[in-house]
Amino acid sequence: MGLKGGGNILQKYRTRTGDLLYYHYFRADSQNVMILLHGITEANQYLHPLAEFVAKENLAHVYTPDLRGYGPHAQKRGDLDYIGQLDDDLMDLIKHIKELHPQPNIIVAGHSAGGGTTLRMAASKYRHEVDRYLLLAPFIHPLAPTVSRNNPNSSGNVNVRRIILLHILNGLRIRLFNHSIVYRSKKAIENPQENETQELSYRLFTSRFPEDYVAALQAIDKPTLVLVGDEDKEFDSTQYEPLFSKYTNAQTKLIPGADHNSILSAPATFASVKEWLTEENAPSNAATMN
């Protein structure tokens, strides 16, 4: 009989820059290891019910990191050192995982902006380290069709003009102002010191999604599952299937009755994730389409 999975252990790993970053670990009896990434403001704790389910079902060990700039241990809340540093941090976490788990099957998963960060990995130089992708109501890109313009239900305010200006300056290799705030949360914060990152710099915000989302989608060449609630008010749930079917062969499913956050605890989400992870011979259903 296999070991019973579960648990919730706070641990840390060291990055290539010498910094310590923190994660919660949920043990399972499995060759699969899932790295589950949080959204745009909250640290990893809200992902724990899904992580507990995956681990207790022995579908995968689960690591839920607080990304750089987030969580109670953040050195610079809402900021990092350079655009794309999250990619390097995640690669360092994968190296750490491979020291602890022999020959793991790496699954990178993400909710909301965590899904955008996952898509960055799919298009990065580290993409060959990943075996599967799981996207939960992903924030693909500010210009993607899944993002409704002037959405009153959006959880944050994005300074588009400032982003455009900074993008132009970065094209000229002027990065002096990349610390400038371009995103502010709308949500009421009960304990911002521990749970919420209310403001994001340009370099952190733009590290949460791929620079070219079409190229990122076309780069997906591993089995991929996309889940979105049919009552999502943050993004347009009707646009996911057309977008992913145009550029990939990813499986895309609507979760009935779920909104942007309740998708993480919906029984249909749990069932879909379990079915996907227990497929005996998972097809390469994310191969790039011509």
Short mmCIF file of C-alpha atoms in Angstrom, two decimals:
data_model
loop_
_atom_site.label_atom_id
_atom_site.label_comp_id
_atom_site.label_asym_id
_atom_site.label_seq_id
_atom_site.Cartn_x
_atom_site.Cartn_y
_atom_site.Cartn_z
CA MET A 1 0.00 0.00 0.00
CA GLY A 2 1.29 3.47 -0.85
CA LEU A 3 1.97 6.19 1.63
CA LYS A 4 -0.84 8.54 2.55
CA GLY A 5 -0.13 11.95 1.07
CA GLY A 6 -0.79 15.36 2.53
CA GLY A 7 0.77 17.56 5.15
CA ASN A 8 1.80 21.18 5.01
CA ILE A 9 5.46 21.94 5.71
CA LEU A 10 7.06 25.38 5.38
CA GLN A 11 10.50 25.05 3.81
CA LYS A 12 12.96 27.20 1.86
CA TYR A 13 15.46 26.99 -0.97
CA ARG A 14 18.36 29.13 -2.10
CA THR A 15 18.36 30.83 -5.49
CA ARG A 16 21.32 31.53 -7.79
CA THR A 17 21.50 35.04 -6.32
CA GLY A 18 21.93 33.62 -2.81
CA ASP A 19 18.44 34.63 -1.64
CA LEU A 20 16.18 32.33 0.37
CA LEU A 21 12.66 31.83 -0.96
CA TYR A 22 9.91 29.97 0.88
CA TYR A 23 7.37 27.35 -0.09
CA HIS A 24 4.88 24.96 1.49
CA TYR A 25 5.33 21.29 0.71
CA PHE A 26 2.61 18.62 0.54
CA ARG A 27 3.94 15.05 0.39
CA ALA A 28 2.55 12.28 -1.81
CA ASP A 29 3.40 8.77 -2.97
CA SER A 30 4.01 9.66 -6.60
CA GLN A 31 6.65 10.33 -9.24
CA ASN A 32 4.79 13.51 -10.13
CA VAL A 33 5.79 16.83 -8.57
CA MET A 34 3.51 19.84 -9.02
CA ILE A 35 4.69 23.42 -8.55
CA LEU A 36 1.49 25.41 -7.92
CA LEU A 37 1.79 29.18 -8.43
CA HIS A 38 -0.35 31.87 -6.82
CA GLY A 39 -2.08 34.88 -8.35
CA ILE A 40 -1.32 38.57 -8.66
CA THR A 41 -1.68 39.72 -5.02
CA GLU A 42 -2.13 36.81 -2.62
CA ALA A 43 0.67 34.57 -1.40
CA ASN A 44 0.42 30.78 -1.62
CA GLN A 45 -1.85 29.96 1.35
CA TYR A 46 -5.13 30.20 -0.55
CA LEU A 47 -3.95 27.38 -2.85
CA HIS A 48 -3.61 24.90 0.00
CA PRO A 49 -7.03 23.17 -0.35
CA LEU A 50 -6.19 22.19 -3.93
CA ALA A 51 -2.65 21.24 -2.94
CA GLU A 52 -3.99 19.07 -0.10
CA PHE A 53 -6.36 17.28 -2.46
CA VAL A 54 -3.66 16.55 -5.05
CA ALA A 55 -1.26 15.27 -2.40
CA LYS A 56 -3.77 13.21 -0.38
CA GLU A 57 -4.93 11.52 -3.57
CA ASN A 58 -1.25 10.73 -4.28
CA LEU A 59 -1.55 12.44 -7.65
CA ALA A 60 1.62 14.48 -7.06
CA HIS A 61 3.85 16.00 -4.43
CA VAL A 62 2.91 19.68 -4.35
CA TYR A 63 5.13 22.72 -3.81
CA THR A 64 3.36 26.06 -3.35
CA PRO A 65 6.05 28.77 -3.37
CA ASP A 66 5.72 32.41 -2.41
CA LEU A 67 7.15 34.03 -5.50
CA ARG A 68 9.79 36.72 -5.11
CA GLY A 69 8.14 39.94 -3.94
CA TYR A 70 5.29 38.12 -2.18
CA GLY A 71 4.46 36.68 1.21
CA PRO A 72 5.56 37.38 4.79
CA HIS A 73 9.23 36.73 3.97
CA ALA A 74 9.46 39.08 0.97
CA GLN A 75 12.63 41.20 0.94
CA LYS A 76 11.08 43.74 -1.45
CA ARG A 77 7.31 43.39 -1.39
CA GLY A 78 5.85 44.00 -4.81
CA ASP A 79 9.21 44.14 -6.56
CA LEU A 80 12.18 42.10 -7.77
CA ASP A 81 15.57 42.82 -9.33
CA TYR A 82 14.92 42.36 -13.05
CA ILE A 83 12.23 41.31 -15.52
CA GLY A 84 12.16 37.54 -15.79
CA GLN A 85 13.74 36.86 -12.39
CA LEU A 86 10.76 34.67 -11.51
CA ASP A 87 11.72 32.35 -14.37
CA ASP A 88 15.19 31.91 -12.89
CA ASP A 89 13.76 31.43 -9.40
CA LEU A 90 11.44 28.69 -10.65
CA MET A 91 14.31 26.94 -12.41
CA ASP A 92 16.26 27.05 -9.14
CA LEU A 93 13.24 25.51 -7.40
CA ILE A 94 13.11 22.75 -10.02
CA LYS A 95 16.80 22.02 -9.39
CA HIS A 96 16.05 21.89 -5.65
CA ILE A 97 13.16 19.50 -6.27
CA LYS A 98 15.33 17.21 -8.39
CA GLU A 99 17.75 16.91 -5.48
CA LEU A 100 14.89 15.66 -3.31
CA HIS A 101 12.93 13.53 -5.80
CA PRO A 102 14.65 11.10 -8.17
CA GLN A 103 13.54 11.54 -11.79
CA PRO A 104 10.37 13.52 -11.06
CA ASN A 105 7.70 14.34 -13.60
CA ILE A 106 7.50 18.12 -13.24
CA ILE A 107 4.08 19.76 -13.53
CA VAL A 108 3.96 23.56 -13.43
CA ALA A 109 0.51 24.82 -12.49
CA GLY A 110 -0.85 28.27 -11.80
CA HIS A 111 -3.99 30.16 -10.91
CA SER A 112 -4.74 33.55 -12.48
CA ALA A 113 -1.41 35.40 -12.74
CA GLY A 114 0.19 32.12 -11.70
CA GLY A 115 -1.14 30.77 -14.99
CA GLY A 116 0.54 33.65 -16.80
CA THR A 117 3.80 32.86 -15.05
CA THR A 118 3.36 29.24 -16.10
CA LEU A 119 2.93 30.34 -19.73
CA ARG A 120 6.20 32.30 -19.43
CA MET A 121 7.90 29.04 -18.49
CA ALA A 122 6.38 27.33 -21.53
CA ALA A 123 8.13 29.87 -23.77
CA SER A 124 11.36 30.20 -21.77
CA LYS A 125 14.74 28.51 -22.11
CA TYR A 126 13.67 26.30 -19.17
CA ARG A 127 10.64 24.78 -20.91
CA HIS A 128 12.38 21.44 -21.45
CA GLU A 129 12.46 20.94 -17.66
CA VAL A 130 8.66 20.73 -17.51
CA ASP A 131 6.52 17.69 -18.35
CA ARG A 132 2.98 19.10 -18.03
CA TYR A 133 1.12 22.37 -17.52
CA LEU A 134 -2.06 23.05 -15.55
CA LEU A 135 -3.69 26.47 -16.03
CA LEU A 136 -6.50 27.55 -13.71
CA ALA A 137 -8.36 30.66 -14.95
CA PRO A 138 -5.03 31.96 -16.24
CA PHE A 139 -4.18 35.63 -16.75
CA ILE A 140 -2.63 35.21 -20.17
CA HIS A 141 -1.69 38.78 -21.11
CA PRO A 142 -3.25 42.26 -20.74
CA LEU A 143 -4.01 42.25 -24.50
CA ALA A 144 -5.34 38.68 -24.71
CA PRO A 145 -9.02 38.26 -25.71
CA THR A 146 -9.70 36.64 -22.34
CA VAL A 147 -9.20 40.03 -20.66
CA SER A 148 -12.30 42.22 -20.81
CA ARG A 149 -11.58 45.90 -21.33
CA ASN A 150 -12.76 48.28 -18.56
CA ASN A 151 -14.00 45.37 -16.49
CA PRO A 152 -15.65 46.75 -13.30
CA ASN A 153 -15.14 43.36 -11.65
CA SER A 154 -11.36 43.43 -12.13
CA SER A 155 -9.46 43.03 -8.86
CA GLY A 156 -6.83 45.63 -9.74
CA ASN A 157 -6.02 48.85 -11.57
CA VAL A 158 -3.36 48.66 -14.29
CA ASN A 159 -1.59 51.86 -15.37
CA VAL A 160 -1.53 51.12 -19.11
CA ARG A 161 0.05 54.42 -20.11
CA ARG A 162 2.93 53.94 -17.70
CA ILE A 163 3.45 50.37 -18.92
CA ILE A 164 3.61 51.54 -22.54
CA LEU A 165 6.10 54.28 -21.66
CA LEU A 166 8.30 51.90 -19.66
CA HIS A 167 8.11 49.32 -22.45
CA ILE A 168 9.42 51.92 -24.89
CA LEU A 169 12.20 52.91 -22.49
CA ASN A 170 13.19 49.27 -22.00
CA GLY A 171 13.37 48.92 -25.76
CA LEU A 172 15.96 51.68 -25.61
CA ARG A 173 17.71 49.78 -22.77
CA ILE A 174 16.68 52.41 -20.23
CA ARG A 175 15.67 50.45 -17.12
CA LEU A 176 16.12 53.13 -14.48
CA PHE A 177 12.39 53.43 -13.85
CA ASN A 178 11.42 49.75 -13.80
CA HIS A 179 10.67 50.00 -10.09
CA SER A 180 7.67 52.25 -10.89
CA ILE A 181 4.27 50.99 -9.69
CA VAL A 182 1.98 49.91 -12.53
CA TYR A 183 -0.56 47.74 -10.69
CA ARG A 184 -2.65 48.46 -7.57
CA SER A 185 -5.08 46.05 -5.97
CA LYS A 186 -8.71 47.08 -5.48
CA LYS A 187 -9.40 44.47 -2.85
CA ALA A 188 -9.95 45.26 0.82
CA ILE A 189 -6.90 44.02 2.71
CA GLU A 190 -7.31 42.59 6.22
CA ASN A 191 -3.69 41.68 6.84
CA PRO A 192 -1.46 43.13 4.11
CA GLN A 193 1.77 42.33 5.94
CA GLU A 194 1.21 38.59 5.60
CA ASN A 195 -1.24 37.85 2.84
CA GLU A 196 -1.43 40.56 0.23
CA THR A 197 0.85 42.47 -2.11
CA GLN A 198 -1.14 45.61 -2.86
CA GLU A 199 1.19 47.22 -5.42
CA LEU A 200 3.43 45.76 -8.13
CA SER A 201 6.37 47.31 -9.90
CA TYR A 202 6.69 47.26 -13.67
CA ARG A 203 9.40 44.60 -13.53
CA LEU A 204 7.37 42.30 -11.26
CA PHE A 205 4.05 42.82 -13.06
CA THR A 206 5.55 42.10 -16.48
CA SER A 207 7.24 38.99 -15.06
CA ARG A 208 3.80 37.50 -14.36
CA PHE A 209 2.88 36.86 -18.02
CA PRO A 210 4.66 36.16 -21.32
CA GLU A 211 5.89 39.09 -23.39
CA ASP A 212 4.30 37.59 -26.53
CA TYR A 213 1.32 35.47 -25.53
CA VAL A 214 0.74 34.04 -29.01
CA ALA A 215 4.34 32.84 -29.21
CA ALA A 216 4.00 31.39 -25.70
CA LEU A 217 0.88 29.47 -26.64
CA GLN A 218 2.51 28.19 -29.81
CA ALA A 219 5.52 27.06 -27.76
CA ILE A 220 3.45 24.70 -25.61
CA ASP A 221 4.54 21.19 -26.54
CA LYS A 222 3.59 19.27 -23.39
CA PRO A 223 0.25 17.94 -22.13
CA THR A 224 -1.76 20.91 -20.90
CA LEU A 225 -5.09 21.27 -19.11
CA VAL A 226 -6.91 24.61 -18.93
CA LEU A 227 -9.77 25.02 -16.44
CA VAL A 228 -11.93 28.13 -16.06
CA GLY A 229 -15.19 28.74 -14.23
CA ASP A 230 -18.19 29.56 -16.40
CA GLU A 231 -19.08 32.32 -13.90
CA ASP A 232 -15.61 33.91 -13.87
CA LYS A 233 -16.04 37.69 -13.53
CA GLU A 234 -12.33 38.51 -13.70
CA PHE A 235 -11.81 37.16 -17.23
CA ASP A 236 -14.03 36.21 -20.17
CA SER A 237 -14.45 32.46 -19.81
CA THR A 238 -15.95 32.12 -23.31
CA GLN A 239 -12.67 33.17 -24.94
CA TYR A 240 -10.37 30.47 -23.54
CA GLU A 241 -11.40 27.55 -25.73
CA PRO A 242 -11.23 29.51 -29.02
CA LEU A 243 -7.85 30.97 -28.08
CA PHE A 244 -6.23 27.71 -26.99
CA SER A 245 -7.74 25.67 -29.82
CA LYS A 246 -6.35 28.19 -32.32
CA TYR A 247 -2.75 27.87 -31.16
CA THR A 248 -2.51 24.59 -29.19
CA ASN A 249 -4.09 21.19 -28.65
CA ALA A 250 -4.54 21.80 -24.92
CA GLN A 251 -7.61 20.41 -23.19
CA THR A 252 -9.89 23.30 -22.19
CA LYS A 253 -12.82 22.78 -19.82
CA LEU A 254 -15.43 25.05 -18.28
CA ILE A 255 -16.20 24.35 -14.62
CA PRO A 256 -19.96 24.83 -14.06
CA GLY A 257 -20.97 27.29 -11.36
CA ALA A 258 -17.41 28.30 -10.51
CA ASP A 259 -16.08 31.85 -10.47
CA HIS A 260 -12.48 33.09 -10.54
CA ASN A 261 -11.60 31.91 -7.04
CA SER A 262 -14.12 29.16 -6.29
CA ILE A 263 -12.68 27.18 -9.20
CA LEU A 264 -9.89 26.21 -6.78
CA SER A 265 -12.30 24.33 -4.51
CA ALA A 266 -14.97 23.16 -6.98
CA PRO A 267 -15.55 19.37 -6.97
CA ALA A 268 -15.51 19.43 -10.78
CA THR A 269 -12.04 20.97 -10.70
CA PHE A 270 -10.78 18.26 -8.37
CA ALA A 271 -12.34 15.57 -10.59
CA SER A 272 -10.84 17.06 -13.77
CA VAL A 273 -7.37 17.36 -12.26
CA LYS A 274 -7.51 13.80 -10.94
CA GLU A 275 -8.66 12.41 -14.28
CA TRP A 276 -5.95 14.32 -16.15
CA LEU A 277 -3.16 13.24 -13.80
CA THR A 278 -4.18 9.60 -13.77
CA GLU A 279 -4.30 9.13 -17.52
CA GLU A 280 -2.07 6.09 -18.07
CA ASN A 281 -0.65 7.20 -21.38
CA ALA A 282 -1.21 10.95 -21.46
CA PRO A 283 -1.11 12.11 -25.07
CA SER A 284 1.01 15.06 -26.07
CA ASN A 285 -2.20 17.04 -26.25
CA ALA A 286 -0.45 20.39 -26.27
CA ALA A 287 1.58 19.96 -29.43
CA THR A 288 1.94 23.14 -31.42
CA MET A 289 -0.46 23.37 -34.32
CA ASN A 290 0.64 24.45 -37.78
#
